[in-house]
Short mmCIF file of C-alpha atoms in Angstrom, two decimals:
data_model
loop_
_atom_site.label_atom_id
_atom_site.label_comp_id
_atom_site.label_asym_id
_atom_site.label_seq_id
_atom_site.Cartn_x
_atom_site.Cartn_y
_atom_site.Cartn_z
CA MET A 1 45.80 0.67 33.60
CA THR A 2 42.27 -1.24 33.77
CA SER A 3 40.85 1.46 31.34
CA SER A 4 43.88 0.67 29.04
CA ARG A 5 43.18 -3.10 29.21
CA SER A 6 39.16 -2.49 28.79
CA PHE A 7 39.81 -0.54 25.36
CA ALA A 8 42.07 -2.86 23.95
CA GLY A 9 39.66 -5.66 24.49
CA ARG A 10 36.89 -3.83 22.97
CA GLY A 11 39.05 -2.87 19.87
CA LYS A 12 39.62 -6.72 19.40
CA ARG A 13 36.20 -7.40 19.89
CA ASN A 14 35.36 -4.89 17.21
CA ALA A 15 38.06 -6.00 14.68
CA GLY A 16 36.68 -9.65 15.11
CA CYS A 17 33.12 -8.65 14.36
CA ALA A 18 34.26 -6.85 11.18
CA ARG A 19 35.95 -9.70 10.12
CA ARG A 20 32.77 -11.89 10.54
CA GLY A 21 30.91 -9.27 8.73
CA ALA A 22 33.14 -9.15 5.85
CA LEU A 23 33.07 -13.20 5.69
CA ARG A 24 29.17 -12.84 5.71
CA ILE A 25 29.31 -10.49 2.94
CA ALA A 26 31.62 -12.49 0.86
CA PHE A 27 29.62 -15.41 1.39
CA CYS A 28 26.69 -13.84 0.24
CA LEU A 29 28.16 -12.69 -2.77
CA LEU A 30 29.60 -15.85 -3.69
CA THR A 31 26.27 -17.42 -2.99
CA SER A 32 24.75 -14.88 -5.02
CA VAL A 33 26.80 -15.50 -8.13
CA SER A 34 26.40 -19.30 -7.70
CA CYS A 35 22.97 -18.81 -8.04
CA LEU A 36 23.38 -16.61 -10.99
CA LEU A 37 25.50 -18.91 -12.93
CA PHE A 38 23.07 -21.98 -12.10
CA ALA A 39 20.21 -19.79 -13.31
CA SER A 40 22.09 -19.14 -16.64
CA GLY A 41 22.00 -23.00 -17.39
CA CYS A 42 18.52 -23.85 -17.04
CA ARG A 43 17.46 -22.02 -20.29
CA GLN A 44 14.45 -23.24 -21.92
CA ASP A 45 15.98 -23.14 -25.90
CA MET A 46 15.62 -26.86 -26.26
CA HIS A 47 12.19 -26.92 -24.58
CA ASN A 48 10.92 -24.13 -26.75
CA GLN A 49 12.57 -24.43 -29.98
CA PRO A 50 12.33 -21.81 -32.69
CA LYS A 51 10.43 -24.38 -35.14
CA TYR A 52 7.03 -24.88 -36.68
CA ARG A 53 5.07 -27.86 -35.51
CA PRO A 54 3.33 -29.92 -38.04
CA LEU A 55 0.41 -28.25 -39.97
CA ARG A 56 1.12 -25.06 -38.37
CA PRO A 57 0.59 -21.98 -40.31
CA SER A 58 3.29 -19.38 -41.39
CA PRO A 59 2.86 -15.57 -42.33
CA LEU A 60 6.19 -16.01 -44.20
CA PHE A 61 4.99 -17.74 -46.96
CA ALA A 62 2.10 -16.69 -49.69
CA ASP A 63 0.18 -19.81 -48.78
CA GLY A 64 0.35 -19.66 -45.05
CA SER A 65 1.94 -22.96 -44.96
CA SER A 66 4.94 -23.74 -42.69
CA ALA A 67 5.41 -26.97 -44.79
CA ARG A 68 7.55 -26.47 -47.55
CA PRO A 69 7.67 -28.87 -50.50
CA MET A 70 11.51 -30.04 -51.37
CA ILE A 71 13.36 -28.64 -54.27
CA GLU A 72 13.26 -30.36 -57.37
CA GLY A 73 16.11 -32.98 -57.56
CA THR A 74 16.45 -33.23 -53.88
CA VAL A 75 18.10 -36.53 -52.49
CA ALA A 76 18.76 -37.40 -48.83
CA ARG A 77 22.50 -37.34 -47.87
CA GLY A 78 24.09 -40.96 -48.87
CA THR A 79 21.04 -41.79 -51.10
CA LEU A 80 22.32 -40.45 -54.39
CA ARG A 81 22.30 -43.50 -56.84
CA GLU A 82 24.50 -42.30 -59.81
CA ASP A 83 26.21 -45.57 -60.24
CA GLU A 84 23.64 -48.00 -61.25
CA ALA A 85 25.81 -50.87 -60.97
CA PHE A 86 27.12 -50.14 -57.57
CA PHE A 87 23.92 -49.18 -56.05
CA THR A 88 21.72 -52.16 -57.66
CA GLY A 89 24.07 -54.85 -58.72
CA LYS A 90 22.58 -54.20 -62.57
CA VAL A 91 22.84 -52.25 -65.44
CA GLY A 92 19.85 -52.03 -67.78
CA GLY A 93 17.91 -54.46 -65.94
CA ALA A 94 20.55 -57.42 -66.21
CA THR A 95 22.97 -58.42 -63.14
CA VAL A 96 26.34 -57.63 -63.45
CA GLU A 97 28.76 -60.34 -63.72
CA GLU A 98 31.68 -58.92 -61.56
CA LEU A 99 31.98 -56.49 -58.64
CA PRO A 100 32.20 -52.80 -59.50
CA PHE A 101 35.56 -52.19 -57.90
CA THR A 102 38.87 -54.01 -57.19
CA ILE A 103 38.85 -55.92 -53.89
CA GLU A 104 42.08 -56.02 -51.62
CA ALA A 105 42.77 -58.04 -48.54
CA ALA A 106 41.45 -55.70 -46.11
CA ASP A 107 38.14 -55.69 -48.03
CA LEU A 108 37.98 -59.42 -47.78
CA ASP A 109 38.76 -59.07 -43.91
CA ARG A 110 35.55 -56.57 -43.75
CA GLY A 111 33.61 -58.84 -45.84
CA GLU A 112 34.20 -61.99 -43.51
CA GLU A 113 33.07 -59.79 -40.71
CA ARG A 114 30.09 -58.75 -42.15
CA PHE A 115 29.25 -62.09 -43.20
CA ASN A 116 29.95 -63.76 -39.84
CA ILE A 117 27.32 -60.91 -38.32
CA PHE A 118 24.52 -61.04 -40.69
CA CYS A 119 24.71 -64.39 -42.78
CA THR A 120 26.10 -67.20 -40.51
CA PRO A 121 23.06 -67.42 -38.48
CA CYS A 122 21.32 -69.32 -41.57
CA HIS A 123 24.27 -70.21 -43.90
CA ASP A 124 26.85 -71.09 -41.34
CA LYS A 125 30.48 -70.04 -41.77
CA THR A 126 31.33 -72.43 -44.60
CA GLY A 127 28.36 -71.31 -46.63
CA SER A 128 26.81 -74.94 -46.57
CA GLY A 129 23.27 -73.63 -45.27
CA ARG A 130 23.38 -75.21 -41.92
CA GLY A 131 23.46 -72.33 -39.60
CA MET A 132 22.29 -72.33 -36.02
CA VAL A 133 19.07 -70.89 -36.88
CA VAL A 134 18.29 -73.65 -39.42
CA GLN A 135 19.26 -76.05 -36.97
CA ARG A 136 16.42 -74.91 -34.75
CA GLY A 137 13.81 -75.41 -37.41
CA TYR A 138 14.24 -72.37 -39.92
CA ARG A 139 13.87 -73.02 -43.43
CA GLN A 140 17.52 -74.10 -44.73
CA PRO A 141 18.67 -71.89 -47.58
CA PRO A 142 20.87 -73.44 -50.44
CA SER A 143 24.52 -74.03 -50.04
CA TYR A 144 26.77 -71.67 -51.72
CA HIS A 145 28.63 -74.50 -53.30
CA ILE A 146 25.85 -75.72 -55.59
CA ASP A 147 26.76 -75.08 -59.29
CA ARG A 148 23.97 -72.39 -59.73
CA LEU A 149 25.27 -70.37 -57.21
CA LYS A 150 28.90 -70.80 -57.95
CA GLN A 151 27.77 -69.71 -61.53
CA ALA A 152 25.14 -66.88 -60.59
CA ASP A 153 26.51 -63.34 -61.35
CA ALA A 154 28.00 -61.12 -58.52
CA GLY A 155 25.00 -58.61 -59.20
CA TYR A 156 22.75 -61.59 -58.65
CA MET A 157 24.17 -62.06 -54.98
CA PHE A 158 24.15 -58.36 -54.22
CA ASP A 159 20.59 -57.94 -55.37
CA VAL A 160 19.41 -60.97 -53.07
CA ILE A 161 21.11 -59.41 -50.20
CA THR A 162 19.41 -56.06 -51.15
CA ASN A 163 15.93 -57.16 -51.83
CA GLY A 164 15.67 -60.49 -50.03
CA PHE A 165 14.57 -63.89 -51.76
CA GLY A 166 12.26 -66.70 -50.90
CA ALA A 167 12.31 -67.01 -46.90
CA MET A 168 15.50 -64.54 -46.81
CA PRO A 169 14.41 -60.98 -45.71
CA ASP A 170 16.28 -57.93 -47.51
CA TYR A 171 19.20 -56.50 -45.56
CA LYS A 172 19.34 -52.89 -47.38
CA ALA A 173 18.47 -51.17 -44.17
CA GLN A 174 21.00 -53.07 -42.09
CA ILE A 175 24.11 -53.39 -44.69
CA ASP A 176 25.24 -50.41 -46.68
CA PRO A 177 26.00 -51.00 -50.13
CA ARG A 178 29.57 -51.07 -50.44
CA ASP A 179 29.66 -53.80 -47.29
CA ARG A 180 26.98 -55.79 -49.33
CA TRP A 181 29.43 -56.27 -52.21
CA LEU A 182 32.18 -57.26 -49.69
CA ILE A 183 29.99 -60.05 -48.54
CA VAL A 184 29.74 -60.90 -52.15
CA ALA A 185 33.36 -61.07 -52.48
CA TYR A 186 33.97 -63.03 -49.26
CA VAL A 187 31.10 -65.46 -50.52
CA ARG A 188 33.19 -65.88 -53.82
CA ALA A 189 36.15 -66.62 -51.75
CA LEU A 190 34.26 -69.38 -49.68
CA GLN A 191 33.40 -70.78 -52.81
CA LEU A 192 36.95 -71.03 -54.29
CA SER A 193 38.04 -72.45 -50.79
CA GLN A 194 36.01 -75.74 -51.70
CA THR A 195 36.94 -75.85 -55.27
CA GLY A 196 40.48 -74.40 -55.65
CA THR A 197 43.72 -76.47 -56.12
CA ALA A 198 47.19 -75.84 -55.34
CA ALA A 199 47.83 -74.21 -58.72
CA ASP A 200 45.37 -71.56 -57.67
CA ILE A 201 47.68 -70.27 -54.97
CA PRO A 202 49.64 -67.03 -56.04
CA GLY A 203 53.73 -67.90 -55.96
CA GLY A 204 52.81 -71.07 -54.27
CA ASP A 205 54.53 -74.65 -55.14
CA PRO A 206 51.53 -76.72 -56.34
CA GLU A 207 53.61 -80.13 -55.97
CA ALA A 208 54.67 -79.28 -52.56
CA ALA A 209 51.25 -78.58 -51.73
CA ASN A 210 49.73 -81.52 -53.09
CA LYS A 211 52.44 -83.80 -51.16
CA GLN A 212 51.36 -81.98 -47.82
CA ARG A 213 47.89 -82.85 -48.87
CA GLN A 214 48.50 -86.76 -49.22
CA PRO A 215 47.81 -89.04 -46.48
CA ALA A 216 50.80 -91.22 -44.76
CA GLY A 217 51.92 -94.36 -47.23
CA GLY A 218 51.59 -92.35 -50.48
CA GLY A 219 48.04 -91.55 -50.56
CA LYS A 220 46.94 -95.30 -50.76
CA HIS A 221 44.10 -96.20 -49.15
#
């Protein structure tokens, strides 16, 4: 009986050792696979890029130069200037009188947003030229509501935004052409807001609007 129990005990110990050995082998395999996966993510493709650095020679071309001239007529993406009026505000050197496309309500909203971002620091939200930068000592721009600017062509305003004027820097790098036109449209709306009448309201009632504008007492002072 003693021999049988001893044999059974050795069998259990051997089985336990076998299980532990299998676990060690599985652990080693998993570790090896993990290391291989980690190493595969450390490729140097972004560090050692297949490219030519400036002024490096190349055996691919007859002149031995890796720097190739651009094909004639090449333009950068987004810089094709086929529509002269749209991209310059001018046609044949003369500024265009009106905006080159139809303005919708959403366009005015966009123009107001761009105006508030780029223009209000100097021109303020009403266009009077008393923005916060001016109040801190910067040169005051003219009000949008003077006759000269109310009568100015839309293309003139676009050109000023594009190329700057006087103390005003250019904004062609910060504002794309369409947004410049939308700012011009919003400036026109600001100008109309100071000179418009009740009759200018589409579908409105001029008489009712005038009554609302009159002070108490029949408008007498």
